[in-house]
Short mmCIF file of C-alpha atoms in Angstrom, two decimals:
data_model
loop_
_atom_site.label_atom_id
_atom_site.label_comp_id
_atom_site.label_asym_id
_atom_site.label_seq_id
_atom_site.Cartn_x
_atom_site.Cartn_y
_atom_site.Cartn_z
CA UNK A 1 0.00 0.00 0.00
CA UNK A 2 2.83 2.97 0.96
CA UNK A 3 3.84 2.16 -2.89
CA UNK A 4 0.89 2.30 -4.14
CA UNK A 5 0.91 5.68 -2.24
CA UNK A 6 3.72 6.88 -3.43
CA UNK A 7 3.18 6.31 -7.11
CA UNK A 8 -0.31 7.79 -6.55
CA UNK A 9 0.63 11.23 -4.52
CA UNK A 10 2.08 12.97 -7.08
CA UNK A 11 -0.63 12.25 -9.57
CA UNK A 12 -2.78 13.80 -6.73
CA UNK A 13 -0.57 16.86 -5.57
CA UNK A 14 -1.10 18.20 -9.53
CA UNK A 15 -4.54 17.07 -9.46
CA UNK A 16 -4.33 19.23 -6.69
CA UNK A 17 -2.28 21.98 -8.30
CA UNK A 18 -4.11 22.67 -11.32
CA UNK A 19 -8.62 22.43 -10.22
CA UNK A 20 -8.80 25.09 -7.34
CA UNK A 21 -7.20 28.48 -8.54
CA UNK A 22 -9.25 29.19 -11.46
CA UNK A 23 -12.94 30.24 -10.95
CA UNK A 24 -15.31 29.77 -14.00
CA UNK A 25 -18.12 31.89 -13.66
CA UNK A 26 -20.44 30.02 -16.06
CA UNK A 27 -20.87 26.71 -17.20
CA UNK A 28 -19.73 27.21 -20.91
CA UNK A 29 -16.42 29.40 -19.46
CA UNK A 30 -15.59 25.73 -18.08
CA UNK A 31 -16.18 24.24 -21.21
CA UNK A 32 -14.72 26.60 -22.96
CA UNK A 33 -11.62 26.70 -20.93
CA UNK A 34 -11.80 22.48 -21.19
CA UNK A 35 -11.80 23.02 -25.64
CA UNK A 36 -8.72 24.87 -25.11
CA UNK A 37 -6.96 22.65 -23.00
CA UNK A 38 -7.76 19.74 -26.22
CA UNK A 39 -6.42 22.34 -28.41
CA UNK A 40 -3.31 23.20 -26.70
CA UNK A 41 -2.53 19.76 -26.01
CA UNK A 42 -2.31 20.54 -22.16
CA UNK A 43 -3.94 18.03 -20.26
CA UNK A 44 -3.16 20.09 -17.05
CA UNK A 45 -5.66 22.99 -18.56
CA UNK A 46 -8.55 20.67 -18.83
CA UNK A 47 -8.16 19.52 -15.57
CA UNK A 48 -8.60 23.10 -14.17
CA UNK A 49 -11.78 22.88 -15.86
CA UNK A 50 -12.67 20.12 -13.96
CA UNK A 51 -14.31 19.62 -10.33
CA UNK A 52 -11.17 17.51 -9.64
CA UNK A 53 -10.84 18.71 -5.71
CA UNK A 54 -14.11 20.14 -5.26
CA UNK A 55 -15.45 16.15 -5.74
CA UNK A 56 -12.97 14.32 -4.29
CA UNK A 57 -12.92 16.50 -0.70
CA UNK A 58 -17.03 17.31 -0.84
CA UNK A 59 -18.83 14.06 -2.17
CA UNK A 60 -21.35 12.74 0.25
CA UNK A 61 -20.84 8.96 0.47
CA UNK A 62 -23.77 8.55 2.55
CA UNK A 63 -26.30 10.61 0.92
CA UNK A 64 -25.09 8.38 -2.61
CA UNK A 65 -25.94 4.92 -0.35
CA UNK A 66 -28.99 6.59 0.35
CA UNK A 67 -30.29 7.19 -3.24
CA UNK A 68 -28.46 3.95 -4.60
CA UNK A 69 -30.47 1.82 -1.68
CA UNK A 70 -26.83 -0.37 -1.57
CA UNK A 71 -23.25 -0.07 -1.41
CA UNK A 72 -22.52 -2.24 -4.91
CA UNK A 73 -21.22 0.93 -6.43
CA UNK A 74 -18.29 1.61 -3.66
CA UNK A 75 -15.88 0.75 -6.37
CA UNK A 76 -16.86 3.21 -9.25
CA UNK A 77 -17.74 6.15 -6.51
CA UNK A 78 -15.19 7.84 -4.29
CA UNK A 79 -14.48 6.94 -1.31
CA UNK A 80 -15.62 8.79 2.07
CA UNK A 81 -14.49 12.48 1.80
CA UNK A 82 -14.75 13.22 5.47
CA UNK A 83 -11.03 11.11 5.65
CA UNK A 84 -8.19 12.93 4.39
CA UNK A 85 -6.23 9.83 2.59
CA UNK A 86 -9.51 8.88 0.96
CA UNK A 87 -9.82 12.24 -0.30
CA UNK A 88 -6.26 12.09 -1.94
CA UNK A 89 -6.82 8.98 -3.72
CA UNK A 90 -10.32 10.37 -4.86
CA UNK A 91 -8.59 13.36 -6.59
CA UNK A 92 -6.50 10.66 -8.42
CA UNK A 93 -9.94 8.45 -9.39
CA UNK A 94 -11.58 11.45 -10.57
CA UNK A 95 -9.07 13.06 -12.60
CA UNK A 96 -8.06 9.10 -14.29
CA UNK A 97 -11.66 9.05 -15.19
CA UNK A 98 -11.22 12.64 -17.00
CA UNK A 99 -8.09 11.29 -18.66
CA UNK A 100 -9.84 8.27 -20.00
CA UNK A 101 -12.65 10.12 -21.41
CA UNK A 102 -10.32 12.72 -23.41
CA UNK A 103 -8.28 9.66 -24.60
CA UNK A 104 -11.12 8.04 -25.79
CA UNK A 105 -12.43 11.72 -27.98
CA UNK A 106 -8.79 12.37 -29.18
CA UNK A 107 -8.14 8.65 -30.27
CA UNK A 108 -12.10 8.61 -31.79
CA UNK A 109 -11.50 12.14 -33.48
CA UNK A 110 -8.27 11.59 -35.10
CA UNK A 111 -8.51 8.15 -35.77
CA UNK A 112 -9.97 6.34 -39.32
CA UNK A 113 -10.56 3.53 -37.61
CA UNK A 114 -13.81 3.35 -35.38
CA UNK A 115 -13.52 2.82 -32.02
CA UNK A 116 -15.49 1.09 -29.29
CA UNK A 117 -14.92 -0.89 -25.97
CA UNK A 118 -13.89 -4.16 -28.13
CA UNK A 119 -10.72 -4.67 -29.55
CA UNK A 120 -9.50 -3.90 -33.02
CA UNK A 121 -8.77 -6.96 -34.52
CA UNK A 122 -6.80 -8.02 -38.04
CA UNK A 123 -3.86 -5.77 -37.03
CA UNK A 124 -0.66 -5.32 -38.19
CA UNK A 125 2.75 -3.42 -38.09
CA UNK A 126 1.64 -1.61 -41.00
CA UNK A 127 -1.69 -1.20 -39.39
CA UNK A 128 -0.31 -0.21 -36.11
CA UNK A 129 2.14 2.28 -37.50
CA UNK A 130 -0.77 4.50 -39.65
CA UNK A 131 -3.00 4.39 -36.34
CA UNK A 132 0.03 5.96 -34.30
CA UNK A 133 0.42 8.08 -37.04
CA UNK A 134 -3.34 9.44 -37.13
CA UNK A 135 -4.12 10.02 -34.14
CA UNK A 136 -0.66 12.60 -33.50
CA UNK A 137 -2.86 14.82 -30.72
CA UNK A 138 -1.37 18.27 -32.69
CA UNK A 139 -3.80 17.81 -35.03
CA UNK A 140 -6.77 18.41 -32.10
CA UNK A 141 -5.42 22.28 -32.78
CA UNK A 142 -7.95 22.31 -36.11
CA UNK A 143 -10.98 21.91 -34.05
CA UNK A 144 -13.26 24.91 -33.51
CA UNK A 145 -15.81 25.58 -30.51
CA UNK A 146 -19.23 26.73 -32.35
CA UNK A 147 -21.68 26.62 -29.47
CA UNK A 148 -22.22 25.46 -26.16
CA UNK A 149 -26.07 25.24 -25.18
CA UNK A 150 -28.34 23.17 -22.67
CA UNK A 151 -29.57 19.97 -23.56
CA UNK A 152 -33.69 19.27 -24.30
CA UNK A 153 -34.45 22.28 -22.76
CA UNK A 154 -38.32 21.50 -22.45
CA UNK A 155 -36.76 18.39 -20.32
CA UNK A 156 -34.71 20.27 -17.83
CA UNK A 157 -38.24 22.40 -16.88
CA UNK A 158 -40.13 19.65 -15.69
CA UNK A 159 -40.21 18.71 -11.98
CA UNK A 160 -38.94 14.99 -12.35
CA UNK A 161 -35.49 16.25 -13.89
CA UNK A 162 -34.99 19.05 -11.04
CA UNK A 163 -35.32 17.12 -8.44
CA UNK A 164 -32.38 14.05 -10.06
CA UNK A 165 -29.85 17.56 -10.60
CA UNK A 166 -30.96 18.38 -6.71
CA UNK A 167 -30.04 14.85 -5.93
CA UNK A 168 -26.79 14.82 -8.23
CA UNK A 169 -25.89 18.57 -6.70
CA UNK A 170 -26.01 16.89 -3.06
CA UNK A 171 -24.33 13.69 -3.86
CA UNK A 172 -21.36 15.62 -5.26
CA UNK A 173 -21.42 18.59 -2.32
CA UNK A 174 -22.14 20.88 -5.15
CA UNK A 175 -24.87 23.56 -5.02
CA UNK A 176 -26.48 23.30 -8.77
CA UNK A 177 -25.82 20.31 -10.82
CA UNK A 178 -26.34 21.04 -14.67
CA UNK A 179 -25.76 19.41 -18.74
CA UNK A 180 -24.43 21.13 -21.99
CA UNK A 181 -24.05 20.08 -25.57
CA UNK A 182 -20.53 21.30 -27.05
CA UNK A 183 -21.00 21.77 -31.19
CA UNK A 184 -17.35 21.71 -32.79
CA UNK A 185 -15.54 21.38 -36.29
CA UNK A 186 -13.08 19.32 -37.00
CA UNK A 187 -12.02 18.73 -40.83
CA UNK A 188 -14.99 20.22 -42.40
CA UNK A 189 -17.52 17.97 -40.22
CA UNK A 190 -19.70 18.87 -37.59
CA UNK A 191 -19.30 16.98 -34.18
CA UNK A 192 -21.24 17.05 -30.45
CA UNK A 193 -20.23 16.23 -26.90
CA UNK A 194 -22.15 16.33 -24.00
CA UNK A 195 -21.03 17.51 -19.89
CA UNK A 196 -22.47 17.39 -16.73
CA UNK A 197 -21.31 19.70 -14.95
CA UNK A 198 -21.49 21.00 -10.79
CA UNK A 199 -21.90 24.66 -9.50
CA UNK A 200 -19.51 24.96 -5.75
CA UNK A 201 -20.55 28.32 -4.97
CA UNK A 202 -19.55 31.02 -8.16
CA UNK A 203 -17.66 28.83 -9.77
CA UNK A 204 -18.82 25.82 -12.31
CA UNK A 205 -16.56 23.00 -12.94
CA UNK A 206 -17.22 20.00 -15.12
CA UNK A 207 -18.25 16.82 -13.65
CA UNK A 208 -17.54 14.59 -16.63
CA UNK A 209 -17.40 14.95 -20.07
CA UNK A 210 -21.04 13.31 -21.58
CA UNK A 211 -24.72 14.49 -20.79
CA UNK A 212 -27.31 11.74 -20.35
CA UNK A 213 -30.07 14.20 -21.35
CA UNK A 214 -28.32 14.67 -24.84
CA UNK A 215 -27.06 10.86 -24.99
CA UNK A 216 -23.66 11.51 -25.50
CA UNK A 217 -21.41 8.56 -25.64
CA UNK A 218 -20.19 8.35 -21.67
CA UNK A 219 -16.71 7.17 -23.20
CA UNK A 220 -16.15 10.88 -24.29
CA UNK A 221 -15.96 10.12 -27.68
CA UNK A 222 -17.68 12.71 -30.21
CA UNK A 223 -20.55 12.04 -32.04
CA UNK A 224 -21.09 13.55 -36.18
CA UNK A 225 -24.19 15.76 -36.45
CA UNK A 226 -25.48 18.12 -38.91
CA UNK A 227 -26.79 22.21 -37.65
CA UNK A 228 -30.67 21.11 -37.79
CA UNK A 229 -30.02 17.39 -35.36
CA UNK A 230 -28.06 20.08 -32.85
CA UNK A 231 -31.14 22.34 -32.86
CA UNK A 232 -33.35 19.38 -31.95
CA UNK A 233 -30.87 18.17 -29.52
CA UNK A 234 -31.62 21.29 -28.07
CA UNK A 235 -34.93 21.85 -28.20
CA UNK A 236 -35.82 18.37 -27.51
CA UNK A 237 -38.08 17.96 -30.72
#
């Protein structure tokens, strides 16, 4: 365990270093702030984007028994905050969980190949070599933020979705829980993302990079859709 530890601490320490100095006044300065991390290649700028500390020192591990009625999700969720060791390795969870979802867009994005949880079979070194080649992350510099907006709109209004964002809000120590759709170019095609993401008094910080109200993939990877899908995405026609 005290090398587990001290592989893990450092990890945490710039988990640490780079989600509680920057205040994001809206939702879509966070996501706008997370685009430019992709862009930049800077993996340390999306974090700051990210409720990295906020969730691993303020999520409420009872309240989440509570609404889950069991205890079979104590691996996926973090750990009790209230404990200051727990809350180190949490800020390492959460931000792993970040890093596997932008892995997942970049390698989707860049890629020819199409990509999903099973395997990619019929490889070779030739193969191999031209999928290295693709997915170089430089080339994440040609994509282009059009518009950030909430997801089904006429959804979020009605009293059954309120009260699972009060829930989420609580379970994560958060004060307003809330979902966007991204809209982005990349080599002359249109592509969406969704995030949840948490309000910690007047700042906004993602949660995690998908929106189940806009059924984003909850890998991270994008999804191709045209101007008039994105309006009904939005609208929730």
């Amino acid at each position: 365990m005290k090398y587990l530890l001290y592989l893990l601490l450092p990890f945490a320490t710039l988990c640490s270093a780079q989600t509680d100095t920057v205040i994001f006044e809206t939702a879509e300065d966070a996501i706008t702030h997370y685009f430019e991390g992709l862009t930049e290649n800077k993996f340390s700028k999306v974090l700051e984007a990210c409720a990295v500390n906020e969730i691993a020192e303020n999520f409420d591990f009872a309240f989440n028994v509570q609404t889950m009625g069991n205890m079979m999700m104590l691996e996926p969720s973090p750990a009790p905050s209230n404990y200051p060791f727990y809350a180190e390795l949490n800020k390492v969870q959460i931000a792993s969980a970040i890093a596997r979802q932008v892995k997942f867009f970049s390698l989707a994005l860049l890629s020819a190949t199409e990509l999903n949880s099973l395997p990619i079979m019929n490889v070779n070194e030739a193969s191999t070599a031209a999928f290295i080649e693709q997915v170089n992350p430089e080339s994440l510099a040609g994509i282009e933020l059009k518009s950030i907006a909430i997801p089904n709109q006429e959804a979020t209004e009605k009293d059954f979705y309120l009260q699972i964002s009060s829930r989420v809000a609580q379970t994560y120590g958060a004060d307003e829980a809330s979902e966007r759709v991204a809209l982005f170019s990349f080599e002359n095609d249109l592509y969406f993302i969704g995030f949840r993401l948490l309000r910690y008094g007047n700042s906004w910080k993602i949660l995690s990079q998908d929106s189940p109200l806009a059924a984003s993939e909850p890998t991270g990877t994008p999804k191709k859709i045209t101007p008039e899908e994105f309006d009904a995405l939005i609208s929730g026609n």
